[in-house]
PDB file of C-alpha atoms and ligand atoms in Angstrom:
ATOM      1  CA  MET A 175     -26.054  -9.174  10.254  1.00 27.00           C
ATOM      2  CA  GLU A 176     -23.261  -7.223  11.886  1.00 31.00           C
ATOM      3  CA  ALA A 177     -22.914  -3.554  10.978  1.00 31.00           C
ATOM      4  CA  ALA A 178     -20.231  -2.770   8.421  1.00 37.00           C
ATOM      5  CA  ARG A 179     -17.021  -1.810  10.147  1.00 42.00           C
ATOM      6  CA  SER A 180     -15.956   0.458   7.347  1.00 47.00           C
ATOM      7  CA  SER A 181     -17.488   3.929   7.603  1.00 55.00           C
ATOM      8  CA  ASN A 182     -16.665   5.030   4.047  1.00 68.00           C
ATOM      9  CA  ALA A 183     -15.215   8.156   5.580  1.00 73.00           C
ATOM     10  CA  PRO A 184     -15.213  11.324   3.416  1.00 84.00           C
ATOM     11  CA  ILE A 185     -11.734  12.530   2.449  1.00 92.00           C
ATOM     12  CA  PRO A 186     -10.314  15.468   0.449  1.00 93.00           C
ATOM     13  CA  ALA A 187     -10.105  14.958  -3.321  1.00 95.00           C
ATOM     14  CA  ALA A 188      -6.679  14.168  -4.744  1.00 96.00           C
ATOM     15  CA  ARG A 189      -5.024  17.070  -6.551  1.00 97.00           C
ATOM     16  CA  VAL A 190      -2.383  17.065  -9.233  1.00 98.00           C
ATOM     17  CA  VAL A 191       0.966  18.551  -8.180  1.00 98.00           C
ATOM     18  CA  HIS A 192       3.889  19.535 -10.408  1.00 98.00           C
ATOM     19  CA  THR A 193       6.931  17.590  -9.255  1.00 98.00           C
ATOM     20  CA  SER A 194      10.508  17.259 -10.482  1.00 98.00           C
ATOM     21  CA  ARG A 195       9.317  14.015 -12.137  1.00 97.00           C
ATOM     22  CA  GLY A 196       6.207  15.450 -13.799  1.00 97.00           C
ATOM     23  CA  GLU A 197       2.607  15.693 -12.705  1.00 98.00           C
ATOM     24  CA  LEU A 198       1.453  13.322  -9.983  1.00 98.00           C
ATOM     25  CA  ALA A 199      -1.700  13.266  -7.882  1.00 98.00           C
ATOM     26  CA  VAL A 200      -1.893  13.253  -4.119  1.00 98.00           C
ATOM     27  CA  CYS A 201      -4.542  13.434  -1.414  1.00 98.00           C
ATOM     28  CA  GLU A 202      -3.469  15.538   1.529  1.00 97.00           C
ATOM     29  CA  ALA A 203      -5.062  16.310   4.876  1.00 97.00           C
ATOM     30  CA  GLY A 204      -4.009  17.940   8.143  1.00 96.00           C
ATOM     31  CA  SER A 205      -0.750  19.501   9.262  1.00 95.00           C
ATOM     32  CA  GLY A 206       2.227  18.562  11.402  1.00 95.00           C
ATOM     33  CA  ASP A 207       4.382  15.415  11.231  1.00 95.00           C
ATOM     34  CA  SER A 208       3.925  13.600   7.923  1.00 97.00           C
ATOM     35  CA  LEU A 209       2.403  10.155   7.611  1.00 98.00           C
ATOM     36  CA  VAL A 210       2.605   8.867   4.024  1.00 98.00           C
ATOM     37  CA  PHE A 211       0.360   6.070   2.715  1.00 98.00           C
ATOM     38  CA  LEU A 212       1.236   4.051  -0.419  1.00 98.00           C
ATOM     39  CA  HIS A 213      -1.599   1.996  -1.910  1.00 98.00           C
ATOM     40  CA  GLY A 214      -1.757  -1.513  -3.342  1.00 98.00           C
ATOM     41  CA  PHE A 215      -2.347  -2.725  -6.902  1.00 98.00           C
ATOM     42  CA  PRO A 216      -4.516  -1.870  -8.856  1.00 98.00           C
ATOM     43  CA  LEU A 217      -6.022   0.700  -6.514  1.00 98.00           C
ATOM     44  CA  ASP A 218      -5.436   4.334  -5.601  1.00 98.00           C
ATOM     45  CA  HIS A 219      -5.206   6.583  -2.536  1.00 98.00           C
ATOM     46  CA  THR A 220      -8.879   5.948  -1.659  1.00 97.00           C
ATOM     47  CA  MET A 221      -7.984   2.562  -0.168  1.00 97.00           C
ATOM     48  CA  TRP A 222      -6.571   4.599   2.752  1.00 98.00           C
ATOM     49  CA  ARG A 223      -9.729   6.656   3.295  1.00 96.00           C
ATOM     50  CA  GLU A 224     -10.291   5.358   6.842  1.00 96.00           C
ATOM     51  CA  GLN A 225      -6.717   6.261   7.776  1.00 97.00           C
ATOM     52  CA  ILE A 226      -6.752   9.624   5.947  1.00 97.00           C
ATOM     53  CA  ALA A 227      -9.930  10.593   7.830  1.00 96.00           C
ATOM     54  CA  GLU A 228      -8.593   9.449  11.205  1.00 96.00           C
ATOM     55  CA  PHE A 229      -4.954  10.536  11.126  1.00 97.00           C
ATOM     56  CA  GLY A 230      -5.538  13.662   9.011  1.00 96.00           C
ATOM     57  CA  SER A 231      -7.307  15.203  11.986  1.00 92.00           C
ATOM     58  CA  ARG A 232      -4.162  14.874  14.143  1.00 91.00           C
ATOM     59  CA  GLY A 233      -1.208  15.275  11.774  1.00 95.00           C
ATOM     60  CA  ARG A 234      -0.336  15.640   8.109  1.00 97.00           C
ATOM     61  CA  VAL A 235      -1.420  12.766   5.927  1.00 98.00           C
ATOM     62  CA  ILE A 236      -0.104  12.365   2.381  1.00 98.00           C
ATOM     63  CA  ALA A 237      -1.569   9.637   0.184  1.00 98.00           C
ATOM     64  CA  PRO A 238      -0.265   9.684  -3.408  1.00 98.00           C
ATOM     65  CA  ASP A 239      -1.848   8.010  -6.389  1.00 98.00           C
ATOM     66  CA  LEU A 240       1.120   5.939  -7.533  1.00 98.00           C
ATOM     67  CA  ARG A 241       2.040   6.475 -11.174  1.00 98.00           C
ATOM     68  CA  GLY A 242      -0.638   5.201 -13.530  1.00 98.00           C
ATOM     69  CA  PHE A 243      -3.347   5.007 -10.844  1.00 98.00           C
ATOM     70  CA  GLY A 244      -6.053   7.433  -9.753  1.00 98.00           C
ATOM     71  CA  LYS A 245      -5.264  10.829 -11.232  1.00 97.00           C
ATOM     72  CA  SER A 246      -1.527  10.160 -11.745  1.00 98.00           C
ATOM     73  CA  PRO A 247      -0.807   9.665 -15.446  1.00 97.00           C
ATOM     74  CA  PRO A 248       0.832   6.384 -16.515  1.00 96.00           C
ATOM     75  CA  ALA A 249       4.410   6.040 -17.724  1.00 94.00           C
ATOM     76  CA  SER A 250       6.372   3.128 -19.068  1.00 92.00           C
ATOM     77  CA  PRO A 251       8.718   1.574 -18.130  1.00 95.00           C
ATOM     78  CA  LEU A 252       7.753   1.597 -14.458  1.00 97.00           C
ATOM     79  CA  SER A 253       9.479  -0.060 -11.499  1.00 98.00           C
ATOM     80  CA  VAL A 254       8.938  -0.161  -7.753  1.00 98.00           C
ATOM     81  CA  GLU A 255      12.127   1.898  -7.510  1.00 98.00           C
ATOM     82  CA  SER A 256      10.785   4.576  -9.876  1.00 98.00           C
ATOM     83  CA  MET A 257       7.602   4.718  -7.799  1.00 98.00           C
ATOM     84  CA  ALA A 258       9.801   5.370  -4.739  1.00 98.00           C
ATOM     85  CA  ASP A 259      11.478   8.199  -6.678  1.00 98.00           C
ATOM     86  CA  ASP A 260       8.015   9.555  -7.548  1.00 98.00           C
ATOM     87  CA  THR A 261       7.111   9.484  -3.855  1.00 98.00           C
ATOM     88  CA  ALA A 262      10.246  11.456  -3.007  1.00 98.00           C
ATOM     89  CA  ALA A 263       9.357  13.931  -5.775  1.00 98.00           C
ATOM     90  CA  ILE A 264       5.854  14.405  -4.348  1.00 98.00           C
ATOM     91  CA  LEU A 265       7.320  15.083  -0.901  1.00 98.00           C
ATOM     92  CA  GLY A 266       9.654  17.616  -2.504  1.00 98.00           C
ATOM     93  CA  ALA A 267       6.771  19.316  -4.311  1.00 98.00           C
ATOM     94  CA  LEU A 268       4.771  19.491  -1.073  1.00 98.00           C
ATOM     95  CA  GLY A 269       7.730  20.974   0.806  1.00 97.00           C
ATOM     96  CA  VAL A 270       7.972  18.116   3.307  1.00 97.00           C
ATOM     97  CA  ARG A 271      11.273  18.611   5.094  1.00 89.00           C
ATOM     98  CA  GLY A 272      11.209  16.489   8.227  1.00 87.00           C
ATOM     99  CA  PRO A 273      11.379  12.703   8.419  1.00 96.00           C
ATOM    100  CA  ILE A 274       8.193  10.826   7.546  1.00 98.00           C
ATOM    101  CA  VAL A 275       6.426   7.735   8.764  1.00 98.00           C
ATOM    102  CA  LEU A 276       5.972   5.653   5.608  1.00 98.00           C
ATOM    103  CA  CYS A 277       3.160   3.127   5.406  1.00 98.00           C
ATOM    104  CA  GLY A 278       2.751   0.861   2.368  1.00 98.00           C
ATOM    105  CA  LEU A 279       0.363  -1.964   1.585  1.00 98.00           C
ATOM    106  CA  SER A 280       1.398  -4.786  -0.742  1.00 98.00           C
ATOM    107  CA  MET A 281       2.656  -2.991  -3.895  1.00 98.00           C
ATOM    108  CA  GLY A 282       2.915   0.092  -1.665  1.00 98.00           C
ATOM    109  CA  GLY A 283       5.105  -2.006   0.651  1.00 98.00           C
ATOM    110  CA  TYR A 284       7.386  -2.970  -2.252  1.00 98.00           C
ATOM    111  CA  VAL A 285       7.726   0.754  -2.967  1.00 98.00           C
ATOM    112  CA  ALA A 286       8.339   1.490   0.735  1.00 98.00           C
ATOM    113  CA  PHE A 287      11.274  -0.988   0.773  1.00 98.00           C
ATOM    114  CA  GLN A 288      12.805   0.908  -2.151  1.00 98.00           C
ATOM    115  CA  PHE A 289      12.123   4.274  -0.544  1.00 98.00           C
ATOM    116  CA  TRP A 290      13.941   3.132   2.581  1.00 97.00           C
ATOM    117  CA  ARG A 291      16.839   1.815   0.479  1.00 96.00           C
ATOM    118  CA  LYS A 292      17.276   5.134  -1.361  1.00 97.00           C
ATOM    119  CA  TYR A 293      16.043   7.780   1.064  1.00 97.00           C
ATOM    120  CA  ARG A 294      16.401   6.263   4.531  1.00 96.00           C
ATOM    121  CA  GLU A 295      17.469   9.579   6.090  1.00 96.00           C
ATOM    122  CA  ARG A 296      13.927  10.776   5.335  1.00 97.00           C
ATOM    123  CA  VAL A 297      12.238   7.846   7.106  1.00 98.00           C
ATOM    124  CA  ARG A 298      11.439   8.070  10.808  1.00 98.00           C
ATOM    125  CA  ALA A 299       9.519   4.769  10.861  1.00 98.00           C
ATOM    126  CA  LEU A 300       8.051   2.177   8.495  1.00 98.00           C
ATOM    127  CA  VAL A 301       4.675   0.452   8.466  1.00 98.00           C
ATOM    128  CA  LEU A 302       4.585  -2.600   6.208  1.00 98.00           C
ATOM    129  CA  CYS A 303       1.091  -3.946   5.597  1.00 98.00           C
ATOM    130  CA  ASP A 304       0.093  -7.147   3.821  1.00 98.00           C
ATOM    131  CA  THR A 305       3.223  -7.133   1.680  1.00 98.00           C
ATOM    132  CA  ARG A 306       6.052  -9.441   0.643  1.00 98.00           C
ATOM    133  CA  ALA A 307       9.844  -9.368   0.615  1.00 98.00           C
ATOM    134  CA  VAL A 308      10.238 -12.142  -1.977  1.00 98.00           C
ATOM    135  CA  ALA A 309      10.333 -11.473  -5.713  1.00 98.00           C
ATOM    136  CA  ASP A 310       7.935 -13.159  -8.112  1.00 98.00           C
ATOM    137  CA  THR A 311       8.754 -16.747  -9.030  1.00 98.00           C
ATOM    138  CA  PRO A 312       9.281 -17.242 -12.788  1.00 98.00           C
ATOM    139  CA  GLU A 313       5.772 -18.772 -12.904  1.00 98.00           C
ATOM    140  CA  ALA A 314       4.232 -15.762 -11.097  1.00 98.00           C
ATOM    141  CA  ALA A 315       6.048 -13.338 -13.408  1.00 98.00           C
ATOM    142  CA  GLN A 316       4.812 -15.326 -16.408  1.00 98.00           C
ATOM    143  CA  GLY A 317       1.267 -15.103 -15.009  1.00 97.00           C
ATOM    144  CA  ARG A 318       1.602 -11.304 -14.808  1.00 97.00           C
ATOM    145  CA  ARG A 319       2.746 -11.180 -18.440  1.00 97.00           C
ATOM    146  CA  GLU A 320      -0.257 -13.213 -19.474  1.00 97.00           C
ATOM    147  CA  GLN A 321      -2.408 -10.703 -17.582  1.00 97.00           C
ATOM    148  CA  ILE A 322      -0.681  -7.877 -19.480  1.00 98.00           C
ATOM    149  CA  GLY A 323      -1.783  -9.504 -22.744  1.00 98.00           C
ATOM    150  CA  ARG A 324      -5.368  -9.777 -21.512  1.00 98.00           C
ATOM    151  CA  VAL A 325      -5.472  -6.163 -20.271  1.00 98.00           C
ATOM    152  CA  GLN A 326      -4.150  -5.023 -23.649  1.00 97.00           C
ATOM    153  CA  SER A 327      -6.926  -6.854 -25.466  1.00 97.00           C
ATOM    154  CA  GLU A 328      -9.811  -6.800 -22.957  1.00 97.00           C
ATOM    155  CA  GLY A 329      -9.142  -3.943 -20.528  1.00 97.00           C
ATOM    156  CA  VAL A 330      -8.781  -4.184 -16.729  1.00 98.00           C
ATOM    157  CA  GLN A 331     -11.763  -6.438 -16.022  1.00 97.00           C
ATOM    158  CA  PRO A 332      -9.792  -9.742 -16.127  1.00 95.00           C
ATOM    159  CA  VAL A 333      -7.377  -8.343 -13.512  1.00 96.00           C
ATOM    160  CA  ALA A 334     -10.239  -7.139 -11.316  1.00 96.00           C
ATOM    161  CA  ASP A 335     -11.938 -10.527 -11.643  1.00 94.00           C
ATOM    162  CA  ALA A 336      -8.724 -12.372 -10.772  1.00 92.00           C
ATOM    163  CA  MET A 337      -7.990 -10.213  -7.747  1.00 94.00           C
ATOM    164  CA  ILE A 338     -11.332  -9.559  -6.117  1.00 94.00           C
ATOM    165  CA  GLY A 339     -11.680 -13.107  -4.772  1.00 93.00           C
ATOM    166  CA  LYS A 340      -8.263 -12.937  -3.096  1.00 96.00           C
ATOM    167  CA  LEU A 341      -8.495  -9.563  -1.383  1.00 98.00           C
ATOM    168  CA  PHE A 342     -10.934 -10.080   1.484  1.00 97.00           C
ATOM    169  CA  ALA A 343     -11.529 -12.223   4.535  1.00 97.00           C
ATOM    170  CA  PRO A 344     -14.652 -14.433   4.380  1.00 95.00           C
ATOM    171  CA  ARG A 345     -16.363 -12.212   6.946  1.00 95.00           C
ATOM    172  CA  THR A 346     -15.789  -9.117   4.823  1.00 97.00           C
ATOM    173  CA  VAL A 347     -17.344 -10.837   1.814  1.00 95.00           C
ATOM    174  CA  ASP A 348     -20.346 -11.875   3.932  1.00 95.00           C
ATOM    175  CA  HIS A 349     -20.909  -8.610   5.812  1.00 96.00           C
ATOM    176  CA  GLN A 350     -19.328  -5.738   3.874  1.00 96.00           C
ATOM    177  CA  ALA A 351     -20.762  -6.068   0.371  1.00 96.00           C
ATOM    178  CA  GLU A 352     -20.599  -2.296  -0.199  1.00 96.00           C
ATOM    179  CA  LEU A 353     -16.892  -2.246   0.589  1.00 96.00           C
ATOM    180  CA  VAL A 354     -16.166  -5.144  -1.783  1.00 96.00           C
ATOM    181  CA  LYS A 355     -18.207  -3.404  -4.507  1.00 96.00           C
ATOM    182  CA  CYS A 356     -16.398  -0.130  -3.967  1.00 96.00           C
ATOM    183  CA  VAL A 357     -12.927  -1.735  -4.215  1.00 97.00           C
ATOM    184  CA  ARG A 358     -14.001  -3.574  -7.379  1.00 97.00           C
ATOM    185  CA  GLU A 359     -15.183  -0.274  -8.879  1.00 97.00           C
ATOM    186  CA  THR A 360     -11.830   1.345  -8.068  1.00 97.00           C
ATOM    187  CA  MET A 361     -10.068  -1.506  -9.863  1.00 97.00           C
ATOM    188  CA  LEU A 362     -12.365  -1.271 -12.888  1.00 97.00           C
ATOM    189  CA  SER A 363     -11.765   2.477 -13.146  1.00 97.00           C
ATOM    190  CA  ALA A 364      -7.973   1.989 -13.383  1.00 98.00           C
ATOM    191  CA  ASP A 365      -6.256   3.091 -16.593  1.00 98.00           C
ATOM    192  CA  PRO A 366      -5.274  -0.051 -18.590  1.00 98.00           C
ATOM    193  CA  ALA A 367      -1.923   1.557 -19.498  1.00 98.00           C
ATOM    194  CA  GLY A 368      -1.195   2.108 -15.788  1.00 98.00           C
ATOM    195  CA  VAL A 369      -2.176  -1.468 -14.947  1.00 98.00           C
ATOM    196  CA  VAL A 370       0.048  -2.881 -17.723  1.00 98.00           C
ATOM    197  CA  ALA A 371       3.060  -0.834 -16.573  1.00 98.00           C
ATOM    198  CA  ALA A 372       2.486  -1.801 -12.926  1.00 98.00           C
ATOM    199  CA  LEU A 373       2.159  -5.511 -13.768  1.00 98.00           C
ATOM    200  CA  GLU A 374       5.600  -5.345 -15.373  1.00 98.00           C
ATOM    201  CA  ALA A 375       6.951  -3.464 -12.315  1.00 98.00           C
ATOM    202  CA  LEU A 376       5.534  -6.159 -10.016  1.00 98.00           C
ATOM    203  CA  ALA A 377       6.964  -8.963 -12.166  1.00 98.00           C
ATOM    204  CA  THR A 378      10.448  -7.423 -12.111  1.00 98.00           C
ATOM    205  CA  ARG A 379      10.579  -6.196  -8.503  1.00 98.00           C
ATOM    206  CA  PRO A 380      13.675  -7.262  -6.578  1.00 98.00           C
ATOM    207  CA  ASP A 381      13.787  -9.763  -3.747  1.00 98.00           C
ATOM    208  CA  VAL A 382      14.543  -7.718  -0.616  1.00 98.00           C
ATOM    209  CA  ARG A 383      14.917 -10.504   1.972  1.00 98.00           C
ATOM    210  CA  ASP A 384      18.673  -9.927   2.377  1.00 97.00           C
ATOM    211  CA  TYR A 385      17.877  -6.336   2.974  1.00 95.00           C
ATOM    212  CA  LEU A 386      15.481  -6.750   5.905  1.00 98.00           C
ATOM    213  CA  PRO A 387      18.162  -6.981   8.657  1.00 97.00           C
ATOM    214  CA  LYS A 388      19.429  -3.567   7.479  1.00 96.00           C
ATOM    215  CA  ILE A 389      16.115  -1.863   8.292  1.00 97.00           C
ATOM    216  CA  THR A 390      17.010  -0.191  11.542  1.00 95.00           C
ATOM    217  CA  CYS A 391      14.138   2.261  12.015  1.00 97.00           C
ATOM    218  CA  PRO A 392      11.096   1.405  14.155  1.00 98.00           C
ATOM    219  CA  THR A 393       8.883  -0.811  12.003  1.00 98.00           C
ATOM    220  CA  LEU A 394       5.328  -2.057  12.342  1.00 98.00           C
ATOM    221  CA  VAL A 395       4.387  -5.141  10.313  1.00 98.00           C
ATOM    222  CA  VAL A 396       0.625  -5.634   9.949  1.00 98.00           C
ATOM    223  CA  VAL A 397      -1.186  -8.534   8.314  1.00 98.00           C
ATOM    224  CA  GLY A 398      -4.800  -9.595   8.006  1.00 98.00           C
ATOM    225  CA  GLN A 399      -5.368 -13.009   9.551  1.00 97.00           C
ATOM    226  CA  HIS A 400      -6.868 -14.317   6.281  1.00 97.00           C
ATOM    227  CA  ASP A 401      -4.540 -12.600   3.816  1.00 98.00           C
ATOM    228  CA  ALA A 402      -4.345 -14.922   0.800  1.00 97.00           C
ATOM    229  CA  ILE A 403      -1.722 -12.867  -1.086  1.00 97.00           C
ATOM    230  CA  SER A 404       0.831 -12.125   1.648  1.00 98.00           C
ATOM    231  CA  PRO A 405       0.045 -14.875   4.150  1.00 97.00           C
ATOM    232  CA  MET A 406       0.421 -14.430   7.905  1.00 98.00           C
ATOM    233  CA  ALA A 407       3.261 -16.959   8.298  1.00 98.00           C
ATOM    234  CA  GLU A 408       5.287 -15.269   5.551  1.00 98.00           C
ATOM    235  CA  MET A 409       4.741 -11.856   7.131  1.00 98.00           C
ATOM    236  CA  ARG A 410       5.786 -13.174  10.528  1.00 98.00           C
ATOM    237  CA  THR A 411       9.060 -14.340   8.938  1.00 98.00           C
ATOM    238  CA  LEU A 412       9.452 -10.907   7.333  1.00 98.00           C
ATOM    239  CA  ALA A 413       8.895  -9.189  10.708  1.00 98.00           C
ATOM    240  CA  THR A 414      11.359 -11.496  12.456  1.00 98.00           C
ATOM    241  CA  ALA A 415      14.075 -10.515   9.970  1.00 98.00           C
ATOM    242  CA  ILE A 416      13.714  -6.782  10.734  1.00 98.00           C
ATOM    243  CA  PRO A 417      15.551  -5.971  13.989  1.00 95.00           C
ATOM    244  CA  ALA A 418      13.156  -3.366  15.402  1.00 87.00           C
ATOM    245  CA  ALA A 419       9.857  -4.728  14.072  1.00 97.00           C
ATOM    246  CA  GLU A 420       6.574  -5.143  15.903  1.00 98.00           C
ATOM    247  CA  PHE A 421       4.160  -7.684  14.414  1.00 98.00           C
ATOM    248  CA  VAL A 422       0.370  -7.357  14.517  1.00 98.00           C
ATOM    249  CA  VAL A 423      -2.254  -9.751  13.131  1.00 98.00           C
ATOM    250  CA  LEU A 424      -5.693  -8.254  12.486  1.00 98.00           C
ATOM    251  CA  GLU A 425      -8.601 -10.614  12.974  1.00 95.00           C
ATOM    252  CA  ASP A 426     -11.357 -10.956  10.388  1.00 94.00           C
ATOM    253  CA  SER A 427      -9.224  -9.221   7.784  1.00 97.00           C
ATOM    254  CA  GLY A 428      -7.666 -10.313   4.546  1.00 98.00           C
ATOM    255  CA  HIS A 429      -5.271  -8.473   2.218  1.00 98.00           C
ATOM    256  CA  MET A 430      -7.218  -5.196   2.541  1.00 98.00           C
ATOM    257  CA  SER A 431      -6.842  -5.003   6.324  1.00 96.00           C
ATOM    258  CA  PRO A 432      -6.914  -1.152   6.605  1.00 98.00           C
ATOM    259  CA  LEU A 433     -10.326  -1.138   4.898  1.00 97.00           C
ATOM    260  CA  GLU A 434     -11.743  -4.359   6.285  1.00 97.00           C
ATOM    261  CA  ASN A 435     -11.065  -3.672   9.931  1.00 96.00           C
ATOM    262  CA  PRO A 436     -10.183   0.036  10.121  1.00 97.00           C
ATOM    263  CA  ARG A 437     -10.794   0.362  13.848  1.00 96.00           C
ATOM    264  CA  ALA A 438      -8.286  -2.349  14.720  1.00 97.00           C
ATOM    265  CA  PHE A 439      -5.868  -1.176  12.040  1.00 98.00           C
ATOM    266  CA  ASN A 440      -6.014   2.438  13.208  1.00 98.00           C
ATOM    267  CA  ALA A 441      -5.620   1.426  16.848  1.00 98.00           C
ATOM    268  CA  ALA A 442      -2.485  -0.588  15.989  1.00 98.00           C
ATOM    269  CA  LEU A 443      -1.081   2.298  13.935  1.00 98.00           C
ATOM    270  CA  ASP A 444      -1.939   4.868  16.591  1.00 98.00           C
ATOM    271  CA  GLY A 445      -0.217   2.847  19.323  1.00 98.00           C
ATOM    272  CA  PHE A 446       2.857   2.451  17.135  1.00 98.00           C
ATOM    273  CA  LEU A 447       2.971   6.179  16.284  1.00 98.00           C
ATOM    274  CA  ASN A 448       2.763   7.052  19.978  1.00 97.00           C
ATOM    275  CA  ARG A 449       5.691   4.763  20.748  1.00 97.00           C
ATOM    276  CA  VAL A 450       7.688   6.238  17.857  1.00 97.00           C
ATOM    277  CA  ARG A 451       6.979   9.776  19.117  1.00 93.00           C
ATOM    278  CA  LYS A 452       8.228   8.924  22.597  1.00 91.00           C
ATOM    279  CA  ALA A 453      11.338   7.027  21.394  1.00 86.00           C
TER     280      ALA A 453
HETATM  281  C1  MLT B 648      -1.229  -5.640  -4.241  1.00 56.54           C
HETATM  282  O1  MLT B 648      -2.177  -5.750  -3.456  1.00 56.54           O
HETATM  283  O2  MLT B 648      -0.603  -4.583  -4.357  1.00 56.54           O
HETATM  284  C2  MLT B 648      -0.858  -6.831  -5.089  1.00 56.54           C
HETATM  285  O3  MLT B 648      -1.508  -7.973  -4.604  1.00 56.54           O
HETATM  286  C3  MLT B 648       0.622  -7.027  -5.130  1.00 56.54           C
HETATM  287  C4  MLT B 648       1.040  -8.251  -5.874  1.00 56.54           C
HETATM  288  O4  MLT B 648       0.257  -8.783  -6.671  1.00 56.54           O
HETATM  289  O5  MLT B 648       2.187  -8.674  -5.701  1.00 56.54           O
END
């Protein structure tokens, strides 16, 4: 059996900061240019632990718990736009002045699109991982609302059960059982109120396809070869629509590519950051 590729790297604990939009939690490491990581649903900043450990030793890494996840208290109603506003508020509270590199996975990518739309002068570059530009179909939105009903009556387990089978590449399931277990535990520890609010935010998120040609900053689009939620072909189309996008496919990875294949993910991100620095 091949050794697990995820090192379960130790990272600083998230701390609660007082922002202009209330208390929100954030994990921070390092100093210098800011690299901001926005997590997927229904997770928290710990899904970026391999990147926090690696890039926090060379620059400033900021990984919020989006509202309702980790140590950030829930609020309703919630939208991907309000999560972008929360991200801006966290940056304000941390005194981040210069432009950031903003990296979002899936739900974090939906938030990154909104952050670019509202605060583009603060974005030096974008990294869009395993995410989608399309809105939910009416059927998908209806499915989320059915999940809301189940979370309200049964807690987060039905959501964790529905998602866990879609998150990983077959090789991850076969060879990284600890990683799969750890992600499942993160999902099960989520606050049901946060999950309910986020499901509604996902169901009502806007379609941003018309918007992609307007993204003019350097952009890296990353997808796991076996991503079952934001498939490779769809992400290639997304990358093609963004004028300055690079497109990278990570082998043996699914939707959780930064955790499943952190070495390849970090190498792709590092190369991109070096090119951005020199541009
Ligand atoms: C995520 O990973 O954030 C979710 O799969 C997003 C979604 O369900 O649209």
